[in-house]
Amino acid sequence: MKARQKQTAAGALLSLVVAALLVIFIAVPFAAVLRESVVVSQPMSLQRLDRITREAIAEIPDAERDVALARWAGQITPSERVEAMAAAFHLADRDVPWDRSRPYEEQDRRAQAAHAALDPVARSEVDDFFAVAHVMLHKRTALAFMVREEIGKARFDGMRSGVERQFGLANYAEVLATPHFQRAAINSLTLASVTTLMTVSLAFALAYGLNSGALPRPGLMRGVLLLPLVAPPVLIATATLMLFGRRGLITNGLLDGALGLVDADQVNIYGPVGIVVVQMLAFLPAALIVLDNGFRDSDPRLVEAAPGLGAGYGAQMRSVVLPMSFPALKRTIVLVFIMALTDFSNPMLLGGGFPVLAEVIYDQITAYRNMPLAAAVCIILLIPPLLLYVALEQIGRRRRFFVPGAAPRGVLPVPAPARRLLAGLALAAGGAILLVYGTMILGAFTRIWGVDRGLTLGYFIPALQPTGLPTNVAGMSEVADSLRLALVAAPLGGLLAVLVAYVVERLRPPGSGVIFFITLMPAILPGIIFGIGYILAFNAPFGIPALSLSGTFAILVLNVMFGNLFVGVLAGRAALQRLDRSVDEAAEGLGAGIGAQIGLIMLPLLRVPILLGTLYVFIDALTTLSSVIFLVSGDHKLASIAIFNAANGSSFGPAAAKSVALLVIALTAMALLRRMERRAGTGFRKEVVQA
């Protein structure tokens, strides 16, 4: 009984620790964004200024207070006297009897006359307010510094600025009422809709071709189409600019320079069309994965039975294939729509004056330092995908396609014209991706893209850097920082993911559903929201500067780790659901505590989910941009952000070199972990056979 109680207490403690970590590093950042979106900064009222000024004056030692007040009173100017007298009249709840629009000399005379005309009681009240009003309007900063230690940082900042933070919907109203924001919202919705339509259509065709036997070498084709998953998000945009930009190899070098057919300054990839093309290639792998899994999970016998019932190929597609794939299709539509709606790197590189909401967020934070407005735009960005999700869930929710028994995968009958069309789409998409990677590799070794076609290693070795470029753009220091981040965050993320899966699937404490939902939040929320949330939540948390994580390496590790935890958790839960609970019961019966069960039994059996979660965190740490672009500092730089900045400044060589370096690291890590996964799978099968 005692051992059982210890087991229960240990499980409860583990569940509590896991839940606390998820709440702190996932739920709290999102709550911080939501809270900041309703924060409104506005000037303090005269009554509020009067009160905090009196409180601050009271903090001055008695011996210094009278001296300071007398000195400030002796320094008053006519204009300051007028302003203070007007404030004193307002504070005494009296109308100002002189014209405030007149010159200060005239106002001063009229103010003194109005003051003299007051009855003694009213005059005494106004005099009391006047002494404080002069300090609060004109000497408030000096007063704040005198009592800085006594009043604390928050009151000190408020007193200096004369601004207080309140809650309201003014930020949302400003976003909805400002023409620039309205235009950006329309552009974002239009761009996301077009990109989603084209990307999902292409991904659906490719997934269908891969699973119907219509495409030759499906394994190789699938690998080529998924290559962008291990690349920085701006790689495709950078390569596209290198090919079709103003200095592009095709637009400038071929069509303009060699053939004289176009003016590269006028005819190029910049604009909404270019954004859609780049987003299609960038988001295609994610869409393809979801749809590919959807086709794999479907039963091909339903399609095979359709011709026997007299259905032609078109009827098969309309009545069987499309409805059967609709669950995966819905998830893909929402996924791509969110990615396109929150993408700011591609519109910023290719937009050419085409504003979108994600770019508005970036500008509000970096240029205007208006975090509340940026937070409001972040929350607004969540509304369209949520509405889209709800609408899609209402379509076909009662339909189920399931045939009990085995469902062997066969080659589905596809007419020759459809095969040729699918093959053409696959070759076009695969060729475009290979062209992008070939361009990046060539650009990494080209001296100055579009100007000097000589070869160089200078972008990898700073001592050999071509002349004419800033000295800080070459080299692999940012790549080294990204690799260090990945090496720290990846194993921690893989292990934590399995612990979360164990808590949710095996321990099942009260609120386990909430724990799992919090884990999935980063998969639902745009990365830019998660990054802003970390700024707000961990910049002097609880008002304690010593606890601040801003600008540290730790905040990058935590953001990357918790932002990608859900993949390992999903894999871990799936693996645990396949493992018989009798393993846990047998271990407990032999006296193994919860620590021994996890360390000696669960972790070895869950090696594959651990490797999968580790790999996902590792790749994201190398390539992530939107969630960390606001978290980096001068001491901790990342390659993905350096690539974005270099491409934005048309320094294509450094951007290409860093992209190639990240790609090599990512592919090497995937190969190593794949080998480990195979060994783990072989070892697991041997253990099962021996048992």
XYZ file of C-alpha atoms in Angstrom:
691
model
C 0.000 0.000 0.000
C 2.805 2.382 0.881
C 4.573 1.701 -2.415
C 1.325 2.342 -4.239
C 0.906 5.678 -2.483
C 4.459 6.671 -3.419
C 3.748 5.693 -7.006
C 0.615 7.825 -7.061
C 2.371 10.775 -5.438
C 5.262 10.549 -7.920
C 2.828 10.428 -10.837
C 0.933 13.418 -9.501
C 4.171 15.367 -9.064
C 5.330 14.525 -12.587
C 1.950 15.546 -14.003
C 2.043 18.798 -12.057
C 5.558 19.662 -13.282
C 4.683 18.873 -16.906
C 1.443 20.881 -16.711
C 3.251 23.832 -15.109
C 5.914 23.877 -17.838
C 3.300 23.783 -20.596
C 1.232 26.534 -19.000
C 4.248 28.786 -18.415
C 5.907 28.364 -21.800
C 2.894 27.876 -24.081
C -0.345 29.153 -22.548
C 1.101 32.194 -20.757
C 2.758 33.669 -23.907
C -0.505 33.428 -25.832
C -2.410 34.951 -22.904
C 0.167 37.750 -22.837
C -0.536 38.557 -26.500
C -4.275 38.525 -25.853
C -3.879 40.807 -22.844
C -1.533 43.203 -24.656
C -4.006 43.536 -27.516
C -6.514 45.248 -25.201
C -3.960 47.507 -23.508
C -4.527 51.150 -24.336
C -1.957 53.799 -23.429
C -3.428 57.232 -22.874
C -2.477 60.424 -21.037
C -3.300 60.436 -17.355
C -6.146 62.606 -16.230
C -5.354 65.713 -14.216
C -6.857 64.045 -11.152
C -4.611 61.003 -11.597
C -1.523 63.178 -12.129
C -2.386 65.222 -9.062
C -2.697 62.108 -6.914
C 0.565 60.434 -7.986
C 2.420 63.766 -7.719
C 1.227 64.261 -4.139
C 2.221 60.683 -3.303
C 5.691 61.257 -4.750
C 6.125 64.580 -2.937
C 5.275 62.802 0.295
C 8.220 60.438 -0.307
C 10.741 63.320 -0.243
C 12.413 63.691 3.158
C 10.981 66.602 5.146
C 14.261 68.528 5.119
C 14.465 68.422 1.327
C 10.786 68.764 0.450
C 10.307 72.443 1.266
C 13.613 73.379 -0.350
C 12.728 71.568 -3.581
C 9.211 73.040 -3.755
C 10.501 76.551 -3.105
C 13.191 76.181 -5.755
C 10.687 74.948 -8.344
C 8.225 77.695 -7.483
C 10.956 80.314 -7.973
C 11.734 78.967 -11.456
C 8.192 79.281 -12.794
C 7.721 81.133 -16.102
C 4.585 83.037 -17.232
C 3.558 80.258 -19.598
C 4.062 77.614 -16.898
C 2.063 79.747 -14.443
C -0.829 79.939 -16.909
C -0.816 76.162 -17.503
C -0.637 75.419 -13.786
C -3.415 77.925 -12.960
C -5.690 76.432 -15.628
C -5.035 72.949 -14.237
C -5.725 74.189 -10.703
C -9.089 75.626 -11.779
C -9.998 72.270 -13.410
C -8.924 70.310 -10.332
C -11.012 72.622 -8.146
C -13.963 71.792 -10.415
C -14.203 75.334 -11.751
C -14.418 76.589 -15.320
C -11.395 78.485 -16.647
C -12.760 82.062 -17.078
C -10.166 83.324 -19.582
C -9.579 82.595 -23.273
C -6.987 79.792 -23.517
C -6.257 80.581 -27.145
C -4.817 84.060 -26.420
C -1.047 84.814 -26.093
C 0.471 83.715 -22.802
C 1.183 87.273 -21.612
C -2.500 88.177 -21.934
C -3.573 84.849 -20.409
C -1.245 85.450 -17.448
C -2.858 88.803 -16.668
C -6.374 87.412 -16.985
C -5.507 84.326 -14.905
C -4.199 86.451 -12.042
C -7.307 88.627 -12.230
C -9.561 85.556 -12.154
C -7.620 84.179 -9.217
C -7.951 87.463 -7.305
C -11.706 87.548 -7.947
C -12.277 84.232 -6.153
C -13.722 84.173 -2.654
C -11.211 83.263 0.085
C -12.288 79.621 0.414
C -12.165 78.998 -3.338
C -8.866 80.861 -3.634
C -7.316 78.709 -0.926
C -8.486 75.551 -2.707
C -7.094 76.724 -6.063
C -3.791 77.724 -4.412
C -3.430 74.249 -2.966
C -3.968 72.667 -6.376
C -1.739 75.273 -8.061
C 1.363 74.342 -6.056
C 1.021 70.692 -7.027
C -0.122 71.445 -10.611
C 3.096 73.314 -11.381
C 5.168 70.346 -10.218
C 3.067 67.719 -12.004
C 3.072 69.601 -15.304
C 6.614 70.950 -15.443
C 8.798 69.350 -12.751
C 7.402 65.830 -12.742
C 10.501 64.243 -14.276
C 12.810 65.866 -11.725
C 10.477 64.740 -8.938
C 10.393 61.187 -10.307
C 14.196 60.925 -10.243
C 14.296 62.274 -6.689
C 12.070 59.453 -5.406
C 12.971 56.765 -7.969
C 14.060 54.193 -5.414
C 11.042 54.773 -3.206
C 8.269 54.514 -5.818
C 9.561 51.582 -7.915
C 10.082 51.167 -11.650
C 6.427 50.938 -12.741
C 5.358 54.108 -10.913
C 8.585 55.835 -11.976
C 7.928 55.100 -15.678
C 4.300 56.177 -15.389
C 5.194 59.400 -13.638
C 7.845 60.337 -16.186
C 5.646 59.687 -19.199
C 2.351 60.874 -17.773
C 0.779 57.922 -19.580
C -1.162 55.085 -18.040
C -2.156 51.700 -19.423
C -5.819 50.806 -19.398
C -7.867 48.092 -21.035
C -10.133 48.616 -24.013
C -10.738 47.804 -27.661
C -9.121 50.939 -29.073
C -6.334 48.957 -30.782
C -8.857 46.808 -32.628
C -10.841 49.888 -33.581
C -7.698 51.540 -34.943
C -6.841 48.489 -37.050
C -10.361 48.334 -38.481
C -10.586 52.095 -39.127
C -7.137 52.848 -40.601
C -7.060 52.703 -44.433
C -3.518 51.273 -44.513
C -4.522 48.429 -42.198
C -7.723 47.838 -44.160
C -5.732 47.550 -47.380
C -3.268 45.194 -45.724
C -6.141 43.042 -44.426
C -7.739 42.802 -47.865
C -4.374 41.967 -49.415
C -3.690 39.308 -46.791
C -7.062 37.605 -47.233
C -6.835 37.738 -51.015
C -3.278 36.457 -51.057
C -4.033 33.668 -48.565
C -7.142 32.600 -50.479
C -5.389 32.442 -53.849
C -2.321 30.710 -52.421
C -4.485 28.196 -50.566
C -6.557 27.394 -53.645
C -3.540 26.880 -55.891
C -1.317 25.106 -53.348
C -3.995 22.694 -52.129
C -5.070 21.913 -55.702
C -1.486 21.134 -56.720
C -0.807 19.134 -53.548
C -4.036 17.161 -54.015
C -3.111 16.264 -57.585
C 0.414 15.237 -56.566
C -0.772 13.196 -53.565
C -3.333 11.459 -55.740
C -0.703 10.719 -58.364
C 1.755 9.358 -55.798
C -0.842 7.008 -54.282
C -2.629 5.924 -57.440
C 0.424 4.632 -59.249
C 0.139 7.375 -61.870
C 3.619 8.756 -61.184
C 6.816 6.818 -61.853
C 9.401 6.554 -59.068
C 6.985 7.813 -56.381
C 9.603 7.497 -53.615
C 12.094 9.703 -55.417
C 9.406 12.154 -56.457
C 8.096 12.375 -52.908
C 11.588 13.097 -51.599
C 12.147 15.914 -54.110
C 8.783 17.516 -53.390
C 9.443 17.464 -49.629
C 12.903 19.072 -49.863
C 11.703 22.576 -48.840
C 10.802 21.190 -45.406
C 14.471 21.245 -44.390
C 15.250 24.660 -45.851
C 14.957 28.153 -44.330
C 11.565 29.692 -45.157
C 13.157 32.445 -47.256
C 15.281 30.115 -49.381
C 12.719 29.806 -52.171
C 12.042 33.557 -52.210
C 15.771 34.296 -52.314
C 16.384 31.869 -55.158
C 13.385 33.258 -57.045
C 14.829 36.764 -56.782
C 18.169 35.459 -57.983
C 16.411 34.058 -61.067
C 13.625 36.532 -61.784
C 14.468 39.696 -59.825
C 15.876 42.941 -61.199
C 19.328 41.361 -61.260
C 17.943 37.906 -61.928
C 19.797 35.381 -64.015
C 16.793 34.895 -66.309
C 15.143 38.335 -66.307
C 18.296 40.444 -66.342
C 20.911 38.102 -67.742
C 18.867 36.290 -70.424
C 15.653 38.132 -71.303
C 17.059 41.651 -70.872
C 20.817 41.445 -71.400
C 21.138 38.635 -73.958
C 17.841 38.803 -75.862
C 16.677 42.357 -75.163
C 13.063 41.204 -74.875
C 12.191 42.898 -71.568
C 13.371 45.586 -69.186
C 14.315 43.723 -66.008
C 13.561 46.790 -63.908
C 9.964 46.670 -65.106
C 9.331 42.982 -65.805
C 10.303 40.882 -62.775
C 8.916 38.685 -60.036
C 8.064 41.481 -57.583
C 4.391 41.828 -56.699
C 1.483 39.620 -55.636
C 1.975 37.114 -58.459
C 5.523 36.464 -57.340
C 4.394 36.068 -53.732
C 1.806 33.453 -54.722
C 4.326 31.484 -56.796
C 6.883 31.427 -53.993
C 4.317 30.572 -51.329
C 3.038 27.699 -53.453
C 6.484 26.096 -53.549
C 7.185 26.901 -49.903
C 3.910 25.515 -48.535
C 3.554 22.596 -50.943
C 5.474 20.082 -48.759
C 3.289 20.669 -45.686
C 0.118 20.331 -47.764
C 1.466 17.254 -49.516
C 2.260 15.491 -46.239
C -1.287 15.870 -44.912
C -2.958 14.839 -48.183
C -0.474 12.014 -48.761
C -1.313 10.554 -45.347
C -5.009 11.012 -46.090
C -4.737 8.963 -49.288
C -2.657 6.311 -47.541
C -5.292 5.921 -44.822
C -8.133 5.612 -47.329
C -9.387 2.285 -48.607
C -8.538 1.832 -52.330
C -11.208 -0.842 -52.681
C -13.837 1.890 -52.669
C -12.313 3.356 -55.820
C -11.722 -0.059 -57.343
C -15.391 -0.938 -56.841
C -16.671 2.194 -58.587
C -16.022 1.041 -62.200
C -17.867 -2.176 -61.492
C -20.903 -0.090 -60.576
C -20.739 1.747 -63.895
C -18.997 4.920 -62.708
C -16.700 6.628 -65.168
C -13.422 8.252 -64.163
C -15.005 11.666 -63.612
C -17.755 10.160 -61.456
C -15.148 8.234 -59.471
C -13.291 11.456 -58.690
C -16.438 13.404 -57.781
C -18.283 10.727 -55.835
C -15.515 8.642 -54.253
C -12.014 10.136 -54.307
C -12.888 13.719 -53.343
C -15.373 12.841 -50.556
C -13.042 10.139 -49.218
C -10.138 12.583 -49.015
C -12.205 15.474 -47.652
C -11.098 15.090 -43.978
C -7.460 15.494 -45.027
C -8.442 18.177 -47.527
C -10.069 20.270 -44.778
C -6.979 20.119 -42.596
C -4.788 21.036 -45.541
C -6.896 24.051 -46.491
C -6.780 25.453 -42.962
C -3.049 24.723 -42.621
C -2.048 26.438 -45.855
C -4.421 29.349 -45.223
C -2.811 30.010 -41.828
C 0.697 29.730 -43.267
C -0.103 32.125 -46.112
C -1.975 34.575 -43.897
C 0.843 34.849 -41.355
C 3.787 34.750 -43.774
C 5.730 38.019 -43.694
C 9.169 37.086 -45.067
C 8.008 36.284 -48.611
C 5.748 39.395 -48.940
C 8.525 41.579 -47.549
C 11.081 40.224 -50.017
C 8.783 40.079 -53.024
C 5.917 42.428 -52.204
C 7.129 45.551 -53.936
C 4.775 47.823 -51.949
C 2.086 45.164 -51.448
C 1.313 45.446 -47.696
C -0.015 42.495 -45.697
C -1.020 42.157 -42.047
C 2.014 40.076 -41.078
C 4.240 42.844 -42.417
C 2.189 45.371 -40.422
C 2.974 43.391 -37.262
C 6.681 43.403 -38.091
C 6.678 47.156 -38.730
C 4.689 47.970 -35.599
C 7.201 46.116 -33.439
C 10.492 47.014 -35.109
C 9.785 50.525 -36.418
C 7.058 51.981 -34.208
C 7.516 49.992 -30.976
C 3.741 49.714 -30.740
C 3.369 46.296 -29.172
C -0.349 46.621 -28.225
C -1.339 47.374 -31.811
C 0.844 44.520 -33.096
C -0.799 42.179 -30.582
C -4.248 43.273 -31.757
C -3.319 42.486 -35.364
C -2.055 39.068 -34.211
C -5.408 38.261 -32.621
C -7.255 39.510 -35.704
C -5.134 37.139 -37.796
C -6.639 34.214 -35.872
C -10.223 35.047 -36.801
C -10.274 34.159 -40.545
C -8.669 30.698 -40.072
C -11.026 29.975 -37.175
C -14.060 30.912 -39.254
C -12.736 28.867 -42.156
C -12.212 25.860 -39.901
C -15.715 26.089 -38.435
C -17.225 26.428 -41.904
C -15.324 23.431 -43.275
C -16.251 21.309 -40.269
C -19.914 21.803 -41.131
C -19.340 20.314 -44.581
C -19.427 16.555 -44.858
C -19.141 15.979 -41.112
C -21.670 13.123 -41.222
C -19.895 11.239 -44.011
C -17.725 8.267 -43.129
C -15.789 6.040 -45.517
C -14.680 2.840 -43.867
C -14.606 -0.763 -45.008
C -13.763 -3.312 -42.257
C -10.952 -5.732 -42.886
C -7.685 -5.486 -44.741
C -7.260 -2.874 -47.413
C -4.267 -3.795 -49.573
C -2.681 -0.945 -51.444
C -2.866 -1.465 -55.186
C -2.494 0.534 -58.369
C -5.677 2.462 -59.070
C -6.840 2.746 -62.662
C -5.975 6.213 -63.998
C -6.639 7.106 -67.662
C -3.661 7.968 -69.833
C -4.546 11.696 -70.224
C -4.814 12.060 -66.456
C -1.507 10.248 -66.020
C 0.207 12.614 -68.432
C -1.301 15.632 -66.663
C -0.239 14.377 -63.224
C 3.243 13.549 -64.487
C 3.538 17.015 -66.014
C 2.515 18.685 -62.743
C 4.936 16.542 -60.754
C 7.812 17.250 -63.130
C 7.039 20.981 -63.108
C 6.867 21.161 -59.295
C 9.896 18.925 -58.792
C 11.836 20.771 -61.474
C 11.054 24.137 -59.886
C 12.253 22.894 -56.496
C 15.459 21.472 -57.960
C 15.991 24.728 -59.874
C 15.660 26.644 -56.607
C 18.241 24.463 -54.884
C 20.568 24.541 -57.856
C 20.364 28.330 -57.913
C 21.183 28.553 -54.209
C 24.200 26.276 -54.617
C 25.443 28.278 -57.597
C 24.833 31.569 -55.774
C 26.799 30.374 -52.753
C 29.956 30.200 -54.898
C 29.338 33.162 -57.251
C 31.338 36.316 -56.486
C 28.558 38.910 -56.915
C 25.291 37.626 -58.283
C 24.219 39.438 -61.443
C 27.457 41.453 -61.602
C 30.509 39.194 -61.353
C 30.031 35.543 -62.285
C 33.434 34.428 -61.060
C 33.604 31.696 -58.430
C 34.642 32.217 -54.823
C 34.675 30.562 -51.403
C 34.496 33.963 -49.746
C 30.981 33.577 -48.398
C 32.101 30.545 -46.419
C 35.565 31.912 -45.536
C 35.454 35.660 -44.683
C 39.120 36.162 -45.592
C 38.247 35.369 -49.216
C 35.125 37.568 -49.331
C 34.584 39.500 -52.594
C 35.207 43.231 -52.447
C 32.336 45.657 -52.464
C 30.251 43.910 -49.798
C 29.885 44.707 -46.082
C 32.421 42.800 -44.024
C 29.801 41.390 -41.674
C 27.716 39.428 -44.184
C 30.136 36.579 -44.943
C 31.101 33.686 -42.706
C 29.272 30.955 -40.861
C 29.016 32.439 -37.351
C 25.215 32.647 -37.524
C 25.084 29.065 -38.804
C 27.166 28.003 -35.809
C 24.744 29.787 -33.454
C 21.774 28.073 -35.139
C 23.500 24.696 -34.861
C 24.211 25.303 -31.180
C 20.559 26.194 -30.632
C 19.441 23.032 -32.440
C 21.836 20.795 -30.506
C 20.533 22.106 -27.179
C 16.817 22.365 -27.962
C 16.384 19.146 -29.966
C 17.233 16.475 -27.346
C 15.436 18.404 -24.614
C 12.374 18.718 -26.825
C 12.412 15.037 -27.775
C 12.621 13.873 -24.158
C 10.044 16.350 -22.873
C 7.629 15.352 -25.644
C 7.734 11.726 -24.539
C 7.184 12.732 -20.904
C 4.138 14.776 -21.905
C 2.826 11.857 -23.958
C 3.371 9.520 -20.986
C 1.501 11.846 -18.631
C -1.432 12.296 -21.013
C -1.684 8.692 -22.201
C -0.622 6.644 -19.178
C -1.013 8.723 -16.014
C -4.104 10.601 -17.245
C -4.352 13.106 -14.373
C -7.399 15.352 -14.025
C -7.242 17.860 -16.860
C -5.127 15.651 -19.135
C -7.236 16.809 -22.085
C -6.334 20.407 -21.268
C -2.657 19.480 -21.041
C -2.818 17.882 -24.485
C -4.659 20.880 -25.943
C -2.037 23.284 -24.586
C 0.632 21.112 -26.207
C -1.122 21.474 -29.566
C -1.532 25.264 -29.315
C 1.749 26.093 -31.127
C 0.572 23.931 -34.031
C -2.593 26.027 -34.236
C -1.126 29.456 -33.533
C 1.004 31.283 -36.119
C 4.681 31.355 -35.211
C 4.755 35.144 -35.159
C 2.201 35.149 -32.306
C 4.261 32.643 -30.340
C 7.366 34.803 -30.737
C 5.621 38.011 -29.675
C 4.139 36.155 -26.723
C 7.621 35.311 -25.462
C 8.644 38.973 -25.649
C 5.650 40.008 -23.579
C 5.678 37.119 -21.102
C 9.374 36.930 -20.286
C 10.517 40.553 -20.361
C 10.738 41.174 -16.600
C 8.049 38.603 -15.656
C 6.097 39.513 -12.520
C 7.781 42.918 -12.764
C 11.144 41.445 -11.729
C 13.937 42.439 -14.175
C 16.233 39.736 -12.760
C 13.906 37.066 -14.191
C 13.950 38.555 -17.685
C 14.847 36.164 -20.506
C 14.858 38.788 -23.257
C 18.031 38.689 -25.347
C 19.264 35.446 -23.790
C 20.067 32.121 -25.405
C 17.563 30.464 -23.057
C 14.550 32.243 -24.558
C 15.497 30.943 -28.009
C 15.842 27.387 -26.708
C 12.517 27.528 -24.885
C 10.684 29.060 -27.829
C 11.947 26.488 -30.317
C 11.516 23.568 -27.931
C 7.967 24.279 -26.767
C 6.895 25.556 -30.170
C 7.573 22.142 -31.731
C 6.758 19.846 -28.832
C 3.485 18.678 -30.361
C 5.117 16.471 -33.025
C 6.921 14.311 -30.483
C 3.838 14.232 -28.251
C 1.623 13.004 -31.079
C 4.171 10.354 -32.045
C 4.632 9.330 -28.410
C 0.896 8.991 -27.797
C 0.483 6.898 -30.915
C 3.302 4.580 -29.787
C 1.951 4.296 -26.245
C -1.493 3.415 -27.553
C 0.071 0.434 -29.320
C 1.885 -0.754 -26.185
C -0.046 -3.000 -23.835
C -0.624 -1.519 -20.383
C 0.367 -4.853 -18.891
C 3.986 -3.752 -19.363
C 3.419 -0.926 -16.874
C 1.512 -3.170 -14.511
C 4.226 -5.829 -14.571
C 6.921 -3.257 -13.840
C 4.895 -1.822 -10.997
C 4.304 -5.298 -9.615
C 8.048 -5.914 -9.584
C 8.533 -2.792 -7.469
C 9.659 -0.372 -10.148
C 8.867 3.242 -9.316
C 7.638 5.705 -11.866
C 11.177 6.907 -12.543
C 12.367 3.371 -13.248
C 9.350 2.684 -15.449
C 10.050 5.729 -17.561
C 13.836 5.406 -17.669
C 14.207 1.637 -18.066
C 11.045 0.684 -19.946
C 9.246 3.558 -21.629
C 12.202 5.499 -22.995
C 13.791 2.440 -24.671
C 10.436 1.415 -26.140
C 9.748 4.972 -27.340
C 13.069 5.545 -29.059
C 11.463 6.148 -32.422
C 9.060 8.885 -31.175
C 11.969 10.465 -29.287
C 14.053 10.535 -32.454
C 11.142 11.941 -34.464
C 10.494 14.714 -31.938
C 14.216 15.447 -31.705
C 14.575 15.665 -35.475
C 11.581 17.988 -35.840
C 12.879 20.375 -33.171
C 16.378 20.208 -34.669
C 15.215 21.128 -38.178
C 12.963 23.909 -36.924
C 15.771 25.355 -34.798
C 17.898 25.615 -37.939
C 15.238 27.092 -40.202
C 12.688 28.948 -38.038
C 12.184 32.644 -38.701
C 8.836 34.133 -37.701
C 8.810 32.939 -34.081
C 12.382 34.012 -33.251
C 12.949 37.108 -35.381
C 11.939 39.311 -32.432
C 13.882 37.250 -29.869
C 17.433 37.363 -31.242
C 20.020 39.742 -29.891
C 23.488 40.929 -30.768
C 24.982 38.107 -28.720
C 22.800 35.384 -30.202
C 22.225 35.568 -33.953
C 20.572 32.923 -36.102
C 21.249 31.927 -39.680
C 17.627 32.096 -40.848
C 17.381 35.743 -39.809
C 20.781 36.530 -41.329
C 19.565 34.960 -44.589
C 16.403 37.068 -44.500
C 18.334 40.278 -43.847
C 20.918 39.490 -46.526
C 18.256 38.675 -49.128
C 16.308 41.797 -48.170
C 19.463 43.793 -48.876
C 20.122 41.950 -52.173
C 23.267 40.308 -50.755
C 22.417 37.019 -52.425
C 25.823 35.377 -52.033
C 25.855 35.345 -48.224
C 22.174 34.336 -48.150
C 22.841 31.435 -50.512
C 25.954 30.269 -48.655
C 24.201 30.189 -45.290
C 21.206 28.419 -46.849
C 23.447 25.742 -48.340
C 25.222 25.269 -45.006
C 21.911 24.834 -43.185
C 20.698 22.430 -45.836
C 23.805 20.266 -45.510
C 23.461 20.199 -41.710
C 19.749 19.350 -41.886
C 20.199 16.545 -44.423
C 23.111 15.117 -42.439
C 21.037 15.142 -39.249
C 18.140 13.472 -41.042
C 20.436 10.752 -42.389
C 21.972 10.096 -38.970
C 18.649 10.012 -37.160
C 17.163 7.844 -39.901
C 19.951 5.356 -39.343
C 19.364 5.491 -35.580
C 15.649 5.018 -36.150
C 16.244 1.894 -38.219
C 18.545 0.501 -35.558
C 15.967 1.337 -32.909
C 13.252 -0.390 -34.920
C 15.435 -3.481 -35.431
C 16.318 -3.577 -31.762
C 12.683 -3.214 -30.782
C 11.662 -6.093 -33.024
C 14.444 -8.265 -31.552
C 13.270 -7.453 -28.038
C 9.721 -8.432 -28.940
C 10.863 -11.737 -30.503
C 13.036 -12.567 -27.503
C 10.185 -11.784 -25.139
